[in-house]
Tab-separated table of C-alpha atoms in Angstrom:
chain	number	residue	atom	x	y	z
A	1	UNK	CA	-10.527	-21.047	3.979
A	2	UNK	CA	-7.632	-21.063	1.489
A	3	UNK	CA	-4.217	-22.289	2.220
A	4	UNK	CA	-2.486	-21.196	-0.187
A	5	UNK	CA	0.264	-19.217	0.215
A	6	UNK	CA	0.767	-14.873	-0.184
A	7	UNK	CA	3.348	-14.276	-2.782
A	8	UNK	CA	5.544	-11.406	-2.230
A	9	UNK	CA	8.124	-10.146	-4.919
A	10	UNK	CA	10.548	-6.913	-4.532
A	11	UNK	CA	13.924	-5.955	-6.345
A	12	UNK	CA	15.878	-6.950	-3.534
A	13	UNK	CA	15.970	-7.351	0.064
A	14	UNK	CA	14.080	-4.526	1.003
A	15	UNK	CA	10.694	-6.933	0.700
A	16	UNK	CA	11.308	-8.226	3.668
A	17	UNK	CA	10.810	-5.128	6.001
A	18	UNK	CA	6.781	-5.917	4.349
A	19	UNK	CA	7.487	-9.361	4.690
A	20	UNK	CA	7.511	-9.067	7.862
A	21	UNK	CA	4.953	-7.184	8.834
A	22	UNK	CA	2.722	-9.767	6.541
A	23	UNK	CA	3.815	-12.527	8.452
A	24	UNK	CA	3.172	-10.411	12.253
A	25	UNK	CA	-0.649	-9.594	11.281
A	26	UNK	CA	-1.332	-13.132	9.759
A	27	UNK	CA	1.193	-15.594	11.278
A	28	UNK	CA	-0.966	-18.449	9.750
A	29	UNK	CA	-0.362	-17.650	6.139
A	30	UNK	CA	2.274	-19.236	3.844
A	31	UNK	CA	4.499	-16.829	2.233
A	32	UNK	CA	6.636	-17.235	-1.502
A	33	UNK	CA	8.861	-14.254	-1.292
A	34	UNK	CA	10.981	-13.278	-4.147
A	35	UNK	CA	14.327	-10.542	-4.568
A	36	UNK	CA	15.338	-9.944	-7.930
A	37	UNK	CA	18.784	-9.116	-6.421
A	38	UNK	CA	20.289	-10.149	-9.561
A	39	UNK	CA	18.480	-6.888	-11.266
A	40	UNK	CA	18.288	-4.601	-8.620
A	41	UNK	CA	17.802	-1.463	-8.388
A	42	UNK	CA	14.906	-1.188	-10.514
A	43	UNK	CA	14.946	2.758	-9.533
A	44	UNK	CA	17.347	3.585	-13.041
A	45	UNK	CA	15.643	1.317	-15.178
A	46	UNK	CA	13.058	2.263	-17.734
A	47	UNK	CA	9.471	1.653	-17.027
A	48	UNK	CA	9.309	-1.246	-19.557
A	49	UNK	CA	11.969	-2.803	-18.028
A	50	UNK	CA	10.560	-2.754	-15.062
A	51	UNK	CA	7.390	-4.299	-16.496
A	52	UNK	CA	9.262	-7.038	-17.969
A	53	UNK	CA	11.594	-7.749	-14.890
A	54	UNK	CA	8.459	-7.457	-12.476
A	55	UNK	CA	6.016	-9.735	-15.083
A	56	UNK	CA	9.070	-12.179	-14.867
A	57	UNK	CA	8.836	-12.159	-11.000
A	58	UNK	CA	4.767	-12.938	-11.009
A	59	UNK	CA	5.151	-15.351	-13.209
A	60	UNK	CA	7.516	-17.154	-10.926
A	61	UNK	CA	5.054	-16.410	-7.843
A	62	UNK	CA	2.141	-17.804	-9.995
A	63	UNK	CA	3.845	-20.510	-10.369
A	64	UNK	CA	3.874	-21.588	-6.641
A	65	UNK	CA	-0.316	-21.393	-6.890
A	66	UNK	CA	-0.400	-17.848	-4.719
A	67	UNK	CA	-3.411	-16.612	-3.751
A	68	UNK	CA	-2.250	-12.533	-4.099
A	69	UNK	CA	0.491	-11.021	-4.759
A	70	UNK	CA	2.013	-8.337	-3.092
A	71	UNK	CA	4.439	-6.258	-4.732
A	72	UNK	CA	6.716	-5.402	-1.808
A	73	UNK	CA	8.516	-2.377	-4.182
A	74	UNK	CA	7.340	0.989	-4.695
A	75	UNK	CA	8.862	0.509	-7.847
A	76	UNK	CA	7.394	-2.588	-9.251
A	77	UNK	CA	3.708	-0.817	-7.924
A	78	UNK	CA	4.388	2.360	-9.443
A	79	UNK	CA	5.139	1.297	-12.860
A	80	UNK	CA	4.096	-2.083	-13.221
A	81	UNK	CA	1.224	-3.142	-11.058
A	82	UNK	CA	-1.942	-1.451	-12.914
A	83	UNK	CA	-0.427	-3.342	-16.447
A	84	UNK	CA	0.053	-6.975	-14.519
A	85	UNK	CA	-3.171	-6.468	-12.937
A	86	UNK	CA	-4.810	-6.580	-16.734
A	87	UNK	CA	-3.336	-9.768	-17.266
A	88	UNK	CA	-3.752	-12.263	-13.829
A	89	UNK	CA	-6.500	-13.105	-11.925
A	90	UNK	CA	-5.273	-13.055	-8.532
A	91	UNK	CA	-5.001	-9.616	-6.760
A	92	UNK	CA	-1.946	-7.311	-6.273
A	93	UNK	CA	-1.972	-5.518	-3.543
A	94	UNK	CA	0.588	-2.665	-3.575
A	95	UNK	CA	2.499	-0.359	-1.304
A	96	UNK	CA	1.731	3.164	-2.513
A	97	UNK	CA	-1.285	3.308	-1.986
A	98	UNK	CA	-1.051	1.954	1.592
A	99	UNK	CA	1.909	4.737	2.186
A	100	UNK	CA	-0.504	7.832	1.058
A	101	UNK	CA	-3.691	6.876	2.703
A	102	UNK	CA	-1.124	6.717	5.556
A	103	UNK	CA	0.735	9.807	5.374
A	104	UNK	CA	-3.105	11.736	4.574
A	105	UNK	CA	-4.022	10.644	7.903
A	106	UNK	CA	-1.052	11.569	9.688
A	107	UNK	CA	0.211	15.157	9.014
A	108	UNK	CA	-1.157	17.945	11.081
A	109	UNK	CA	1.009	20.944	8.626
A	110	UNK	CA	-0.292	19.484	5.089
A	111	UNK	CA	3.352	19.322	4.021
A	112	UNK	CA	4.581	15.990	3.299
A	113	UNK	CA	7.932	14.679	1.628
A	114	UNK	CA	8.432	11.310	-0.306
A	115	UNK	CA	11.432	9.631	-0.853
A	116	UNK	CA	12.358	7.276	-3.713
A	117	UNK	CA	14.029	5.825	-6.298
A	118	UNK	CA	13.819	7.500	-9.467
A	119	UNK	CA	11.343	5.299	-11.193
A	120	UNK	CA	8.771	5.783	-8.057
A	121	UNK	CA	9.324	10.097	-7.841
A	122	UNK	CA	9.017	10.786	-11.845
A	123	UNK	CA	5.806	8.463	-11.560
A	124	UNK	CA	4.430	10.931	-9.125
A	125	UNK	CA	2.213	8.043	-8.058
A	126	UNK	CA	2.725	8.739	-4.395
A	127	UNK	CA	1.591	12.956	-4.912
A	128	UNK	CA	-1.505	11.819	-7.192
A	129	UNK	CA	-2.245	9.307	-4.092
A	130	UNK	CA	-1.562	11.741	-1.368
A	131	UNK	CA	-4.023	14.649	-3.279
A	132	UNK	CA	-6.165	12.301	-4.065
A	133	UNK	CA	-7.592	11.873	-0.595
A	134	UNK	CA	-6.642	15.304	0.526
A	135	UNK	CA	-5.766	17.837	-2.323
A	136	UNK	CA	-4.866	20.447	0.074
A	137	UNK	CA	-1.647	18.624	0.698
A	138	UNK	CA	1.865	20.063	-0.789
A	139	UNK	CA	3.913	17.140	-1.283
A	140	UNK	CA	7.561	17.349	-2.093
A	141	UNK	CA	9.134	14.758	-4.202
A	142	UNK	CA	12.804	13.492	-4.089
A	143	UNK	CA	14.530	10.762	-5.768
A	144	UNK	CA	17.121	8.636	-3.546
A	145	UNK	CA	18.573	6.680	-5.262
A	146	UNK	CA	21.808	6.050	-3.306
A	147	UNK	CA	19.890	4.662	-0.426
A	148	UNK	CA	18.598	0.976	-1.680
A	149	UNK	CA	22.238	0.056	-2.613
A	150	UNK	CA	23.416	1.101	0.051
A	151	UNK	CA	21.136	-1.228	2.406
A	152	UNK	CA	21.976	-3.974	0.142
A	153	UNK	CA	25.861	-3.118	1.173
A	154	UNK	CA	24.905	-3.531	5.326
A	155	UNK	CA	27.454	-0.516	5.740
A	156	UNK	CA	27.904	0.555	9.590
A	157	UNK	CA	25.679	3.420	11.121
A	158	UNK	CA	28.013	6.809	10.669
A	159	UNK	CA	28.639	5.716	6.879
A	160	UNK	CA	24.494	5.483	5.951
A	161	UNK	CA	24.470	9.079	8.489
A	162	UNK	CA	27.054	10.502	5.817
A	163	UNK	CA	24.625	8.828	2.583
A	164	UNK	CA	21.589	9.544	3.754
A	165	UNK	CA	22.169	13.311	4.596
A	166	UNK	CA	24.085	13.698	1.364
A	167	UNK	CA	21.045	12.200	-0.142
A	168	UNK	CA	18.200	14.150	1.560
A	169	UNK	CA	20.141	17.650	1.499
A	170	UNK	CA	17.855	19.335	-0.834
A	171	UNK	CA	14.987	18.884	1.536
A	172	UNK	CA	16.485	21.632	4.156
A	173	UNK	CA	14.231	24.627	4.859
A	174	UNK	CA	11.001	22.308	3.943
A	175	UNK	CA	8.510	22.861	6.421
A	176	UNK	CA	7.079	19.303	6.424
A	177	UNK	CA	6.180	17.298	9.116
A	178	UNK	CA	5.815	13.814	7.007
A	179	UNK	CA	7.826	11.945	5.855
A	180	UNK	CA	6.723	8.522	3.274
A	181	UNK	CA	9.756	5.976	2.873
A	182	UNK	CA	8.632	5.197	-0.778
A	183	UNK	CA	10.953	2.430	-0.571
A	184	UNK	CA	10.971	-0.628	1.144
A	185	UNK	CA	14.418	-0.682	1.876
A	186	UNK	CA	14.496	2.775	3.589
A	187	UNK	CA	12.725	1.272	6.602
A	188	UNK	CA	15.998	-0.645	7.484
A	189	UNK	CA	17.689	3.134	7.505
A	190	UNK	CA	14.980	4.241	9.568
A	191	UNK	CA	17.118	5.508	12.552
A	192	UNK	CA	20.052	7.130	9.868
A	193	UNK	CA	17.071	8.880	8.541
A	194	UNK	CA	15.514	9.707	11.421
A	195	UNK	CA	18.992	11.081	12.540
A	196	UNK	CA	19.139	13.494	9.747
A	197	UNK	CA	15.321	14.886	9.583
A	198	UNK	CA	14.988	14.999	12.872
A	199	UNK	CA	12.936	12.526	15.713
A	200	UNK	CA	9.931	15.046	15.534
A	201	UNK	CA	9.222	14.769	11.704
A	202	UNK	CA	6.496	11.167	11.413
A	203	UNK	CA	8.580	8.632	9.195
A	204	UNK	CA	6.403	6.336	7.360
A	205	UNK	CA	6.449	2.459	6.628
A	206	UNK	CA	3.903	1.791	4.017
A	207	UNK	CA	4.389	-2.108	4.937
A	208	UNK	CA	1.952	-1.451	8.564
A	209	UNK	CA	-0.886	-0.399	6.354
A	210	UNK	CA	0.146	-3.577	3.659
A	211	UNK	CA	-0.433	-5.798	6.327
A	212	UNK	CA	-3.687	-4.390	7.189
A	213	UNK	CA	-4.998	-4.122	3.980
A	214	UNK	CA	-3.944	-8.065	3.205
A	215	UNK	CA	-5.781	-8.919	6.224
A	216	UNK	CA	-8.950	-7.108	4.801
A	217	UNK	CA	-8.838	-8.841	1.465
A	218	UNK	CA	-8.800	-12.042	2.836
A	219	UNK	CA	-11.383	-11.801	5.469
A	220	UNK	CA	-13.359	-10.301	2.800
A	221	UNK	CA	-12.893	-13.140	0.062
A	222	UNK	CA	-12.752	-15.915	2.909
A	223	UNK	CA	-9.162	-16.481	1.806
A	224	UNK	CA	-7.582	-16.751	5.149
A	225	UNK	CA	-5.200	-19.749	5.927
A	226	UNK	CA	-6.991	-22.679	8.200
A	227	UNK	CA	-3.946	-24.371	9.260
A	228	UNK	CA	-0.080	-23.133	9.587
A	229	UNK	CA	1.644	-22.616	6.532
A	230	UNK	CA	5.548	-22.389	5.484
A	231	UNK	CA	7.550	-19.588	4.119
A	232	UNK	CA	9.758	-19.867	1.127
A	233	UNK	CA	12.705	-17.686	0.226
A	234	UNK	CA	13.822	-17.215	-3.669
A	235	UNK	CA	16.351	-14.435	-4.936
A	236	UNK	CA	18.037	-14.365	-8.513
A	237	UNK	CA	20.824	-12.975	-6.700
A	238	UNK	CA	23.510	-14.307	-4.293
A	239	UNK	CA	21.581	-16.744	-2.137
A	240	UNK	CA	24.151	-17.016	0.812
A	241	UNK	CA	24.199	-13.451	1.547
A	242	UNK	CA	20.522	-13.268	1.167
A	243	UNK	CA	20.276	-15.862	3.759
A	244	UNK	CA	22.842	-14.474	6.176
A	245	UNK	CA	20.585	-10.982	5.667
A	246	UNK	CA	17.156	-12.183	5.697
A	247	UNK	CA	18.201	-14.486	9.366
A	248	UNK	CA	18.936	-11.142	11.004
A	249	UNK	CA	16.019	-9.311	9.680
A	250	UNK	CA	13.616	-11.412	10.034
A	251	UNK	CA	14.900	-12.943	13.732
A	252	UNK	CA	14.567	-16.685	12.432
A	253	UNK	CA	18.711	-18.643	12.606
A	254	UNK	CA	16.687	-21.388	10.637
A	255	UNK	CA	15.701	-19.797	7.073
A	256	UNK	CA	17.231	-20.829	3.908
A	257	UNK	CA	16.988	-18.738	0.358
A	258	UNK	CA	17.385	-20.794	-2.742
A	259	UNK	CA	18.366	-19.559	-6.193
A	260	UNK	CA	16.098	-18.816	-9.060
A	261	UNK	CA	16.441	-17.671	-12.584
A	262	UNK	CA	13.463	-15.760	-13.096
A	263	UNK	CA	11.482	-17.032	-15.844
A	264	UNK	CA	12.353	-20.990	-14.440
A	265	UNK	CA	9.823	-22.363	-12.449
């Protein structure tokens, strides 16, 4: 038994689409979640700055005693959580691998297509992931980087329609039948998406097989929580938006962000 809580940390908002699925499979568990809204996007950053921005965030979460730490950003995971790993003792549980072992398992063609921000797609991490478990897989890479900001923005439905197939045009004529939202805001977009590739082509959310896997690590270590636990809500970014945002998303009228400089504690 361990009641202390699951720190989460992401870029932005998008964290919360993981968040949420965390807090669905083990409604028990406290939760520290983190946006670094003030930095965001990480996806046009350099890899060492998103080291430094992401080692800024765990430090934060560490901080508030959590027991892991999941880093709810393909970004953060791709080029920060093997280095951060070196350096703390409590796990990090990431989303790419989660979104391959997914995506392996789900397409009947071998043709799968991952979407991104730039940081994620020039990493490759999710094509070494999805070969790794089945190298027979062609796996086509594109970097989004429009689409975060533009969740951030909570623009209507036609204008994300107009982004997202501006955004995904280069993927016409690509016989996949998979699609891995490499981002954890792109799950919000799911439908605008959806709307452009098409309702047969499998979307997915690497934050179902998160959840799972968190579930597994703690039943393994006998971490899980014995009693209820609280959630907290930080962002280095506007809290009152992130509020108004994170209500809606995550159904509850009650929840209150507060403001953090990371690197305070």
């Amino acid at each position: 038994m361990d009641n202390r809580p699951i720190g989460l940390l992401d870029s932005g908002l998008g964290g919360l689409t993981v968040l949420k699925k965390v807090m669905k499979k083990l409604p028990n568990e406290a939760t520290v979640f983190i946006g670094d809204q003030a930095h965001m996007p990480y996806g046009d950053k350099t890899t060492e700055e998103v080291i430094e921005l992401t080692r800024k965030s765990v430090d934060f979460l560490l901080s508030k005693n959590v027991k892991v730490i999941i880093f709810a950003c393909n970004t953060a995971t791709a080029a920060a959580m093997e280095v951060i790993q070196k350096e703390i003792a409590p796990k990090i549980i990431g989303v790419i691998q989660s979104g391959s072992l997914a995506a392996a398992k789900i397409t009947k063609n071998n043709k799968v297509a991952v979407i991104g921000t730039h940081v994620t797609i020039e990493s490759h991490a999710y094509s070494k992931e999805i070969k790794f478990r089945n190298p027979d897989i062609k796996v086509t890479e594109l970097a989004t980087p429009k689409l975060a900001p533009l969740v951030e923005a909570q623009r209507d439905f036609a204008y994300n329609v107009d982004v997202v197939r501006d955004s995904l045009d280069s993927l016409k004529g690509k016989d996949f039948d998979t699609m891995v939202l490499g981002c954890t805001h792109y799950p919000i977009i799911e439908k605008e998406i959806s709307e452009i590739v098409g309702s047969t082509i499998k979307l997915v959310d690497p934050a179902d097989q998160v959840a799972q896997y968190t579930e597994n690590i703690l039943k393994r270590d006998g971490m899980l929580a014995g009693e209820k636990g609280k959630h907290e809500y930080y962002t280095t970014g506007d809290c009152k938006k992130f509020t108004e945002i994170a209500r809606k998303w995550l159904d509850d009228p009650q929840l209150v962000a507060n403001h953090v400089e990371t690197g305070e504690r």
